[in-house]
């Protein structure tokens, strides 16, 4: 068992899953991998089972009954990883929008003292490839909006490429996390920030997926807009 585990939630990622798993296991730094699959009809979970024969004891699979959202998939993975005493717990997408090589940068940041390291698109400008300008602006100004409401200084508040030390996740009441999309990513950062943990942003280049379909929707974006206000109100009322 390694001290770091990479959680990758999946739904219909058959075009990417083998390549992303092999990319993580090819790194110089050894990580375990947990796939949390929402019963993908395209055979994603079956491909993972096949790869488990090759990566025995390093590649794990949890299959949930139905598609239940990104946030609940990560919470499932967090609980699984905490129970097995992993020290460094990562979030990463399956579609190569997050470069697996950057896992080592996030890991190094936490090894050097950060409690939480974020693969940040905006800490050194705007580092996004293959997104239309409209989506870049939406994401960039969404983070500005979040900073204005919450008071956080994090530049990329909706980032989904993150390394947590286990103690950060243990400090959060994971059963109270209800958001599923951008709002989930914001809430996790806000709870870590509110608890006084040392958060470091590591610059990365984000590249939009080239295979498979995006899971982004208007409902997810709306959840983030109104969820931020809810989080701030809970903090003001000491109910976060």
PDB file of C-alpha atoms in Angstrom:
ATOM      1  CA  UNK A   1       0.000   0.000   0.000  1.00  0.00           C
ATOM      2  CA  UNK A   2       1.337   3.418  -0.968  1.00  0.00           C
ATOM      3  CA  UNK A   3       0.735   6.559   1.120  1.00  0.00           C
ATOM      4  CA  UNK A   4      -1.147   8.334  -1.686  1.00  0.00           C
ATOM      5  CA  UNK A   5      -4.300   7.345  -3.531  1.00  0.00           C
ATOM      6  CA  UNK A   6      -5.834   8.973  -6.596  1.00  0.00           C
ATOM      7  CA  UNK A   7      -9.637   8.945  -6.681  1.00  0.00           C
ATOM      8  CA  UNK A   8     -11.084   9.051 -10.191  1.00  0.00           C
ATOM      9  CA  UNK A   9     -14.888   9.165 -10.498  1.00  0.00           C
ATOM     10  CA  UNK A  10     -16.271   7.786 -13.749  1.00  0.00           C
ATOM     11  CA  UNK A  11     -19.424   7.601 -15.779  1.00  0.00           C
ATOM     12  CA  UNK A  12     -19.097   6.417 -19.371  1.00  0.00           C
ATOM     13  CA  UNK A  13     -15.325   6.894 -19.593  1.00  0.00           C
ATOM     14  CA  UNK A  14     -14.484   3.765 -21.576  1.00  0.00           C
ATOM     15  CA  UNK A  15     -12.514   5.861 -24.081  1.00  0.00           C
ATOM     16  CA  UNK A  16     -10.212   7.244 -21.385  1.00  0.00           C
ATOM     17  CA  UNK A  17     -10.118   4.857 -18.449  1.00  0.00           C
ATOM     18  CA  UNK A  18      -7.331   2.474 -19.453  1.00  0.00           C
ATOM     19  CA  UNK A  19      -5.045   5.262 -20.625  1.00  0.00           C
ATOM     20  CA  UNK A  20      -5.519   7.380 -17.493  1.00  0.00           C
ATOM     21  CA  UNK A  21      -4.900   4.417 -15.179  1.00  0.00           C
ATOM     22  CA  UNK A  22      -1.735   3.434 -17.035  1.00  0.00           C
ATOM     23  CA  UNK A  23      -0.546   7.046 -16.999  1.00  0.00           C
ATOM     24  CA  UNK A  24      -0.849   7.259 -13.204  1.00  0.00           C
ATOM     25  CA  UNK A  25       0.943   3.958 -12.682  1.00  0.00           C
ATOM     26  CA  UNK A  26       3.764   5.007 -15.020  1.00  0.00           C
ATOM     27  CA  UNK A  27       4.798   7.896 -12.761  1.00  0.00           C
ATOM     28  CA  UNK A  28       8.042   7.765 -10.770  1.00  0.00           C
ATOM     29  CA  UNK A  29       6.050   8.407  -7.588  1.00  0.00           C
ATOM     30  CA  UNK A  30       3.970   5.335  -6.700  1.00  0.00           C
ATOM     31  CA  UNK A  31       0.271   5.991  -6.154  1.00  0.00           C
ATOM     32  CA  UNK A  32      -2.665   3.663  -5.671  1.00  0.00           C
ATOM     33  CA  UNK A  33      -5.807   4.373  -7.708  1.00  0.00           C
ATOM     34  CA  UNK A  34      -9.474   4.126  -6.729  1.00  0.00           C
ATOM     35  CA  UNK A  35     -12.089   4.269  -9.484  1.00  0.00           C
ATOM     36  CA  UNK A  36     -15.581   5.196  -8.275  1.00  0.00           C
ATOM     37  CA  UNK A  37     -17.883   4.249 -11.128  1.00  0.00           C
ATOM     38  CA  UNK A  38     -21.588   5.102 -11.284  1.00  0.00           C
ATOM     39  CA  UNK A  39     -22.581   1.861 -13.017  1.00  0.00           C
ATOM     40  CA  UNK A  40     -21.513   3.111 -16.451  1.00  0.00           C
ATOM     41  CA  UNK A  41     -23.458   1.351 -19.224  1.00  0.00           C
ATOM     42  CA  UNK A  42     -20.459   1.587 -21.580  1.00  0.00           C
ATOM     43  CA  UNK A  43     -18.362  -1.005 -19.723  1.00  0.00           C
ATOM     44  CA  UNK A  44     -16.003   1.325 -17.834  1.00  0.00           C
ATOM     45  CA  UNK A  45     -16.121  -0.804 -14.667  1.00  0.00           C
ATOM     46  CA  UNK A  46     -15.465  -4.025 -16.587  1.00  0.00           C
ATOM     47  CA  UNK A  47     -12.347  -2.530 -18.146  1.00  0.00           C
ATOM     48  CA  UNK A  48     -11.135  -1.572 -14.662  1.00  0.00           C
ATOM     49  CA  UNK A  49     -11.731  -5.131 -13.453  1.00  0.00           C
ATOM     50  CA  UNK A  50      -9.588  -6.408 -16.310  1.00  0.00           C
ATOM     51  CA  UNK A  51      -6.802  -3.990 -15.390  1.00  0.00           C
ATOM     52  CA  UNK A  52      -6.968  -5.053 -11.742  1.00  0.00           C
ATOM     53  CA  UNK A  53      -5.433  -8.369 -12.801  1.00  0.00           C
ATOM     54  CA  UNK A  54      -2.374  -6.418 -13.937  1.00  0.00           C
ATOM     55  CA  UNK A  55      -2.286  -3.935 -11.066  1.00  0.00           C
ATOM     56  CA  UNK A  56      -3.238  -6.228  -8.204  1.00  0.00           C
ATOM     57  CA  UNK A  57      -3.248  -4.490  -4.825  1.00  0.00           C
ATOM     58  CA  UNK A  58      -2.839  -1.029  -6.396  1.00  0.00           C
ATOM     59  CA  UNK A  59      -5.995  -0.523  -8.453  1.00  0.00           C
ATOM     60  CA  UNK A  60      -9.338  -0.524  -6.661  1.00  0.00           C
ATOM     61  CA  UNK A  61     -12.909  -0.249  -7.889  1.00  0.00           C
ATOM     62  CA  UNK A  62     -16.118   0.835  -6.205  1.00  0.00           C
ATOM     63  CA  UNK A  63     -19.272   0.583  -8.331  1.00  0.00           C
ATOM     64  CA  UNK A  64     -22.340   2.500  -7.206  1.00  0.00           C
ATOM     65  CA  UNK A  65     -25.842   1.495  -8.235  1.00  0.00           C
ATOM     66  CA  UNK A  66     -26.837   4.681 -10.045  1.00  0.00           C
ATOM     67  CA  UNK A  67     -25.409   7.957 -11.360  1.00  0.00           C
ATOM     68  CA  UNK A  68     -25.423  10.133  -8.261  1.00  0.00           C
ATOM     69  CA  UNK A  69     -23.145  13.060  -9.018  1.00  0.00           C
ATOM     70  CA  UNK A  70     -19.486  13.986  -8.775  1.00  0.00           C
ATOM     71  CA  UNK A  71     -19.632  15.243  -5.205  1.00  0.00           C
ATOM     72  CA  UNK A  72     -21.157  12.077  -3.760  1.00  0.00           C
ATOM     73  CA  UNK A  73     -18.677   9.963  -5.744  1.00  0.00           C
ATOM     74  CA  UNK A  74     -15.777  11.812  -4.155  1.00  0.00           C
ATOM     75  CA  UNK A  75     -17.300  11.591  -0.687  1.00  0.00           C
ATOM     76  CA  UNK A  76     -17.626   7.833  -1.200  1.00  0.00           C
ATOM     77  CA  UNK A  77     -13.978   7.710  -2.238  1.00  0.00           C
ATOM     78  CA  UNK A  78     -12.847   9.916   0.645  1.00  0.00           C
ATOM     79  CA  UNK A  79     -14.508   7.663   3.224  1.00  0.00           C
ATOM     80  CA  UNK A  80     -13.033   4.566   1.585  1.00  0.00           C
ATOM     81  CA  UNK A  81      -9.541   6.102   1.590  1.00  0.00           C
ATOM     82  CA  UNK A  82      -9.716   7.438   5.140  1.00  0.00           C
ATOM     83  CA  UNK A  83     -10.760   4.005   6.408  1.00  0.00           C
ATOM     84  CA  UNK A  84      -7.608   2.565   4.813  1.00  0.00           C
ATOM     85  CA  UNK A  85      -5.372   5.251   6.340  1.00  0.00           C
ATOM     86  CA  UNK A  86      -4.007   6.839   3.166  1.00  0.00           C
ATOM     87  CA  UNK A  87      -2.092   9.987   4.075  1.00  0.00           C
ATOM     88  CA  UNK A  88      -2.483  11.823   0.746  1.00  0.00           C
ATOM     89  CA  UNK A  89      -5.819  11.646  -1.040  1.00  0.00           C
ATOM     90  CA  UNK A  90      -6.224  13.073  -4.545  1.00  0.00           C
ATOM     91  CA  UNK A  91      -9.117  14.149  -6.766  1.00  0.00           C
ATOM     92  CA  UNK A  92      -8.565  13.838 -10.512  1.00  0.00           C
ATOM     93  CA  UNK A  93     -10.735  13.663 -13.641  1.00  0.00           C
ATOM     94  CA  UNK A  94     -10.609  10.659 -15.954  1.00  0.00           C
ATOM     95  CA  UNK A  95     -10.522  12.629 -19.204  1.00  0.00           C
ATOM     96  CA  UNK A  96      -6.920  13.946 -19.178  1.00  0.00           C
ATOM     97  CA  UNK A  97      -8.043  17.531 -18.551  1.00  0.00           C
ATOM     98  CA  UNK A  98      -5.758  17.068 -15.550  1.00  0.00           C
ATOM     99  CA  UNK A  99      -2.284  15.988 -16.583  1.00  0.00           C
ATOM    100  CA  UNK A 100      -1.332  12.897 -14.518  1.00  0.00           C
ATOM    101  CA  UNK A 101       2.269  14.145 -14.385  1.00  0.00           C
ATOM    102  CA  UNK A 102       1.061  17.034 -12.215  1.00  0.00           C
ATOM    103  CA  UNK A 103       0.068  14.592  -9.469  1.00  0.00           C
ATOM    104  CA  UNK A 104       3.712  14.633  -8.432  1.00  0.00           C
ATOM    105  CA  UNK A 105       3.666  18.429  -8.112  1.00  0.00           C
ATOM    106  CA  UNK A 106       0.607  18.339  -5.847  1.00  0.00           C
ATOM    107  CA  UNK A 107       2.142  15.522  -3.823  1.00  0.00           C
ATOM    108  CA  UNK A 108       5.397  17.438  -3.403  1.00  0.00           C
ATOM    109  CA  UNK A 109       3.541  20.546  -2.217  1.00  0.00           C
ATOM    110  CA  UNK A 110       1.824  18.572   0.550  1.00  0.00           C
ATOM    111  CA  UNK A 111       5.059  16.795   1.435  1.00  0.00           C
ATOM    112  CA  UNK A 112       6.640  20.239   1.896  1.00  0.00           C
ATOM    113  CA  UNK A 113       3.986  21.422   4.335  1.00  0.00           C
ATOM    114  CA  UNK A 114       0.735  22.213   2.562  1.00  0.00           C
ATOM    115  CA  UNK A 115      -2.353  20.582   4.054  1.00  0.00           C
ATOM    116  CA  UNK A 116      -4.145  20.875   0.726  1.00  0.00           C
ATOM    117  CA  UNK A 117      -2.669  21.551  -2.696  1.00  0.00           C
ATOM    118  CA  UNK A 118      -4.749  22.670  -5.668  1.00  0.00           C
ATOM    119  CA  UNK A 119      -3.894  22.241  -9.332  1.00  0.00           C
ATOM    120  CA  UNK A 120      -4.703  25.821 -10.270  1.00  0.00           C
ATOM    121  CA  UNK A 121      -5.637  27.155 -13.707  1.00  0.00           C
ATOM    122  CA  UNK A 122      -5.554  30.787 -12.603  1.00  0.00           C
ATOM    123  CA  UNK A 123      -2.783  31.319 -10.057  1.00  0.00           C
ATOM    124  CA  UNK A 124      -0.357  32.460 -12.808  1.00  0.00           C
ATOM    125  CA  UNK A 125      -2.804  33.937 -15.289  1.00  0.00           C
ATOM    126  CA  UNK A 126      -5.220  31.813 -17.335  1.00  0.00           C
ATOM    127  CA  UNK A 127      -3.792  28.412 -18.245  1.00  0.00           C
ATOM    128  CA  UNK A 128      -6.586  26.648 -20.142  1.00  0.00           C
ATOM    129  CA  UNK A 129      -6.363  24.853 -23.501  1.00  0.00           C
ATOM    130  CA  UNK A 130      -9.226  24.028 -25.892  1.00  0.00           C
ATOM    131  CA  UNK A 131     -11.970  25.849 -23.998  1.00  0.00           C
ATOM    132  CA  UNK A 132     -14.140  28.391 -25.831  1.00  0.00           C
ATOM    133  CA  UNK A 133     -13.641  31.918 -24.559  1.00  0.00           C
ATOM    134  CA  UNK A 134     -17.160  31.950 -23.093  1.00  0.00           C
ATOM    135  CA  UNK A 135     -16.373  29.017 -20.813  1.00  0.00           C
ATOM    136  CA  UNK A 136     -12.996  30.440 -19.795  1.00  0.00           C
ATOM    137  CA  UNK A 137     -14.664  33.690 -18.791  1.00  0.00           C
ATOM    138  CA  UNK A 138     -17.455  31.865 -16.967  1.00  0.00           C
ATOM    139  CA  UNK A 139     -14.997  29.792 -14.951  1.00  0.00           C
ATOM    140  CA  UNK A 140     -12.605  32.669 -14.246  1.00  0.00           C
ATOM    141  CA  UNK A 141     -15.294  35.069 -13.082  1.00  0.00           C
ATOM    142  CA  UNK A 142     -17.034  32.318 -11.126  1.00  0.00           C
ATOM    143  CA  UNK A 143     -13.884  32.068  -9.023  1.00  0.00           C
ATOM    144  CA  UNK A 144     -13.837  35.852  -8.604  1.00  0.00           C
ATOM    145  CA  UNK A 145     -17.455  35.715  -7.456  1.00  0.00           C
ATOM    146  CA  UNK A 146     -16.657  32.981  -4.943  1.00  0.00           C
ATOM    147  CA  UNK A 147     -13.743  34.967  -3.521  1.00  0.00           C
ATOM    148  CA  UNK A 148     -15.947  38.041  -3.146  1.00  0.00           C
ATOM    149  CA  UNK A 149     -18.663  36.134  -1.273  1.00  0.00           C
ATOM    150  CA  UNK A 150     -16.490  33.894   0.907  1.00  0.00           C
ATOM    151  CA  UNK A 151     -13.368  35.964   1.494  1.00  0.00           C
ATOM    152  CA  UNK A 152     -11.111  33.117   0.357  1.00  0.00           C
ATOM    153  CA  UNK A 153      -7.915  34.113  -1.440  1.00  0.00           C
ATOM    154  CA  UNK A 154      -7.806  30.968  -3.595  1.00  0.00           C
ATOM    155  CA  UNK A 155      -7.627  31.883  -7.291  1.00  0.00           C
ATOM    156  CA  UNK A 156      -9.137  28.677  -8.683  1.00  0.00           C
ATOM    157  CA  UNK A 157     -12.005  27.942  -6.331  1.00  0.00           C
ATOM    158  CA  UNK A 158     -13.769  25.488  -8.656  1.00  0.00           C
ATOM    159  CA  UNK A 159     -10.677  23.383  -9.416  1.00  0.00           C
ATOM    160  CA  UNK A 160     -11.187  19.625  -9.355  1.00  0.00           C
ATOM    161  CA  UNK A 161      -7.510  18.593  -9.234  1.00  0.00           C
ATOM    162  CA  UNK A 162      -6.607  18.472  -5.555  1.00  0.00           C
ATOM    163  CA  UNK A 163      -4.426  16.704  -2.993  1.00  0.00           C
ATOM    164  CA  UNK A 164      -5.654  16.542   0.597  1.00  0.00           C
ATOM    165  CA  UNK A 165      -3.782  15.380   3.620  1.00  0.00           C
ATOM    166  CA  UNK A 166      -5.996  12.901   5.431  1.00  0.00           C
ATOM    167  CA  UNK A 167      -6.402  15.189   8.448  1.00  0.00           C
ATOM    168  CA  UNK A 168      -8.171  17.777   6.260  1.00  0.00           C
ATOM    169  CA  UNK A 169     -10.835  15.291   5.184  1.00  0.00           C
ATOM    170  CA  UNK A 170     -11.119  13.935   8.715  1.00  0.00           C
ATOM    171  CA  UNK A 171     -11.914  17.464   9.931  1.00  0.00           C
ATOM    172  CA  UNK A 172     -14.854  17.762   7.528  1.00  0.00           C
ATOM    173  CA  UNK A 173     -18.238  16.222   8.289  1.00  0.00           C
ATOM    174  CA  UNK A 174     -18.475  14.431   4.962  1.00  0.00           C
ATOM    175  CA  UNK A 175     -22.081  13.405   5.617  1.00  0.00           C
ATOM    176  CA  UNK A 176     -23.063  17.068   5.402  1.00  0.00           C
ATOM    177  CA  UNK A 177     -21.613  17.554   1.912  1.00  0.00           C
ATOM    178  CA  UNK A 178     -24.589  17.646  -0.448  1.00  0.00           C
ATOM    179  CA  UNK A 179     -23.388  19.560  -3.512  1.00  0.00           C
ATOM    180  CA  UNK A 180     -22.431  17.608  -6.624  1.00  0.00           C
ATOM    181  CA  UNK A 181     -20.629  19.847  -9.153  1.00  0.00           C
ATOM    182  CA  UNK A 182     -18.716  23.119  -8.936  1.00  0.00           C
ATOM    183  CA  UNK A 183     -20.404  23.814  -5.619  1.00  0.00           C
ATOM    184  CA  UNK A 184     -18.898  20.637  -4.176  1.00  0.00           C
ATOM    185  CA  UNK A 185     -15.397  21.774  -5.146  1.00  0.00           C
ATOM    186  CA  UNK A 186     -16.041  25.203  -3.647  1.00  0.00           C
ATOM    187  CA  UNK A 187     -17.456  23.751  -0.431  1.00  0.00           C
ATOM    188  CA  UNK A 188     -14.484  21.472   0.151  1.00  0.00           C
ATOM    189  CA  UNK A 189     -12.080  24.377  -0.251  1.00  0.00           C
ATOM    190  CA  UNK A 190     -14.178  26.668   1.927  1.00  0.00           C
ATOM    191  CA  UNK A 191     -14.379  24.124   4.741  1.00  0.00           C
ATOM    192  CA  UNK A 192     -10.610  23.612   4.631  1.00  0.00           C
ATOM    193  CA  UNK A 193     -10.087  27.386   4.549  1.00  0.00           C
ATOM    194  CA  UNK A 194     -12.519  27.972   7.431  1.00  0.00           C
ATOM    195  CA  UNK A 195     -10.694  25.333   9.503  1.00  0.00           C
ATOM    196  CA  UNK A 196      -7.410  27.178   9.061  1.00  0.00           C
ATOM    197  CA  UNK A 197      -5.546  24.635   6.953  1.00  0.00           C
ATOM    198  CA  UNK A 198      -2.566  25.650   4.828  1.00  0.00           C
ATOM    199  CA  UNK A 199      -3.772  25.691   1.211  1.00  0.00           C
ATOM    200  CA  UNK A 200      -1.296  26.046  -1.655  1.00  0.00           C
ATOM    201  CA  UNK A 201      -2.104  26.553  -5.341  1.00  0.00           C
ATOM    202  CA  UNK A 202       0.199  24.799  -7.795  1.00  0.00           C
ATOM    203  CA  UNK A 203       0.090  26.133 -11.381  1.00  0.00           C
ATOM    204  CA  UNK A 204      -1.055  23.628 -13.996  1.00  0.00           C
ATOM    205  CA  UNK A 205      -2.244  23.735 -17.596  1.00  0.00           C
ATOM    206  CA  UNK A 206      -5.815  22.502 -17.937  1.00  0.00           C
ATOM    207  CA  UNK A 207      -6.674  20.851 -21.259  1.00  0.00           C
ATOM    208  CA  UNK A 208     -10.285  20.169 -22.157  1.00  0.00           C
ATOM    209  CA  UNK A 209     -11.207  16.568 -22.890  1.00  0.00           C
ATOM    210  CA  UNK A 210     -10.760  15.240 -26.411  1.00  0.00           C
ATOM    211  CA  UNK A 211     -12.603  11.932 -25.883  1.00  0.00           C
ATOM    212  CA  UNK A 212     -15.961  11.235 -24.266  1.00  0.00           C
ATOM    213  CA  UNK A 213     -18.660  13.691 -23.292  1.00  0.00           C
ATOM    214  CA  UNK A 214     -18.506  16.553 -20.812  1.00  0.00           C
ATOM    215  CA  UNK A 215     -20.638  16.212 -17.666  1.00  0.00           C
ATOM    216  CA  UNK A 216     -21.057  19.992 -17.336  1.00  0.00           C
ATOM    217  CA  UNK A 217     -24.613  21.337 -17.252  1.00  0.00           C
ATOM    218  CA  UNK A 218     -26.478  24.534 -16.501  1.00  0.00           C
ATOM    219  CA  UNK A 219     -27.868  22.998 -13.318  1.00  0.00           C
ATOM    220  CA  UNK A 220     -24.360  22.378 -11.994  1.00  0.00           C
ATOM    221  CA  UNK A 221     -23.382  25.980 -12.673  1.00  0.00           C
ATOM    222  CA  UNK A 222     -26.531  27.317 -10.980  1.00  0.00           C
ATOM    223  CA  UNK A 223     -25.847  25.117  -7.976  1.00  0.00           C
ATOM    224  CA  UNK A 224     -22.472  26.799  -7.603  1.00  0.00           C
ATOM    225  CA  UNK A 225     -23.871  30.343  -7.860  1.00  0.00           C
ATOM    226  CA  UNK A 226     -26.486  29.843  -5.165  1.00  0.00           C
ATOM    227  CA  UNK A 227     -24.495  27.295  -3.163  1.00  0.00           C
ATOM    228  CA  UNK A 228     -21.800  29.862  -2.398  1.00  0.00           C
ATOM    229  CA  UNK A 229     -24.350  32.115  -0.730  1.00  0.00           C
ATOM    230  CA  UNK A 230     -25.631  29.174   1.300  1.00  0.00           C
ATOM    231  CA  UNK A 231     -22.112  28.324   2.452  1.00  0.00           C
ATOM    232  CA  UNK A 232     -21.434  31.899   3.517  1.00  0.00           C
ATOM    233  CA  UNK A 233     -24.690  32.084   5.451  1.00  0.00           C
ATOM    234  CA  UNK A 234     -23.926  28.823   7.243  1.00  0.00           C
ATOM    235  CA  UNK A 235     -20.489  30.138   8.203  1.00  0.00           C
ATOM    236  CA  UNK A 236     -21.981  33.369   9.560  1.00  0.00           C
ATOM    237  CA  UNK A 237     -24.468  31.329  11.626  1.00  0.00           C
ATOM    238  CA  UNK A 238     -21.740  28.890  12.790  1.00  0.00           C
ATOM    239  CA  UNK A 239     -23.509  26.016  11.066  1.00  0.00           C
ATOM    240  CA  UNK A 240     -20.893  25.148   8.477  1.00  0.00           C
TER     241      UNK A 240
END
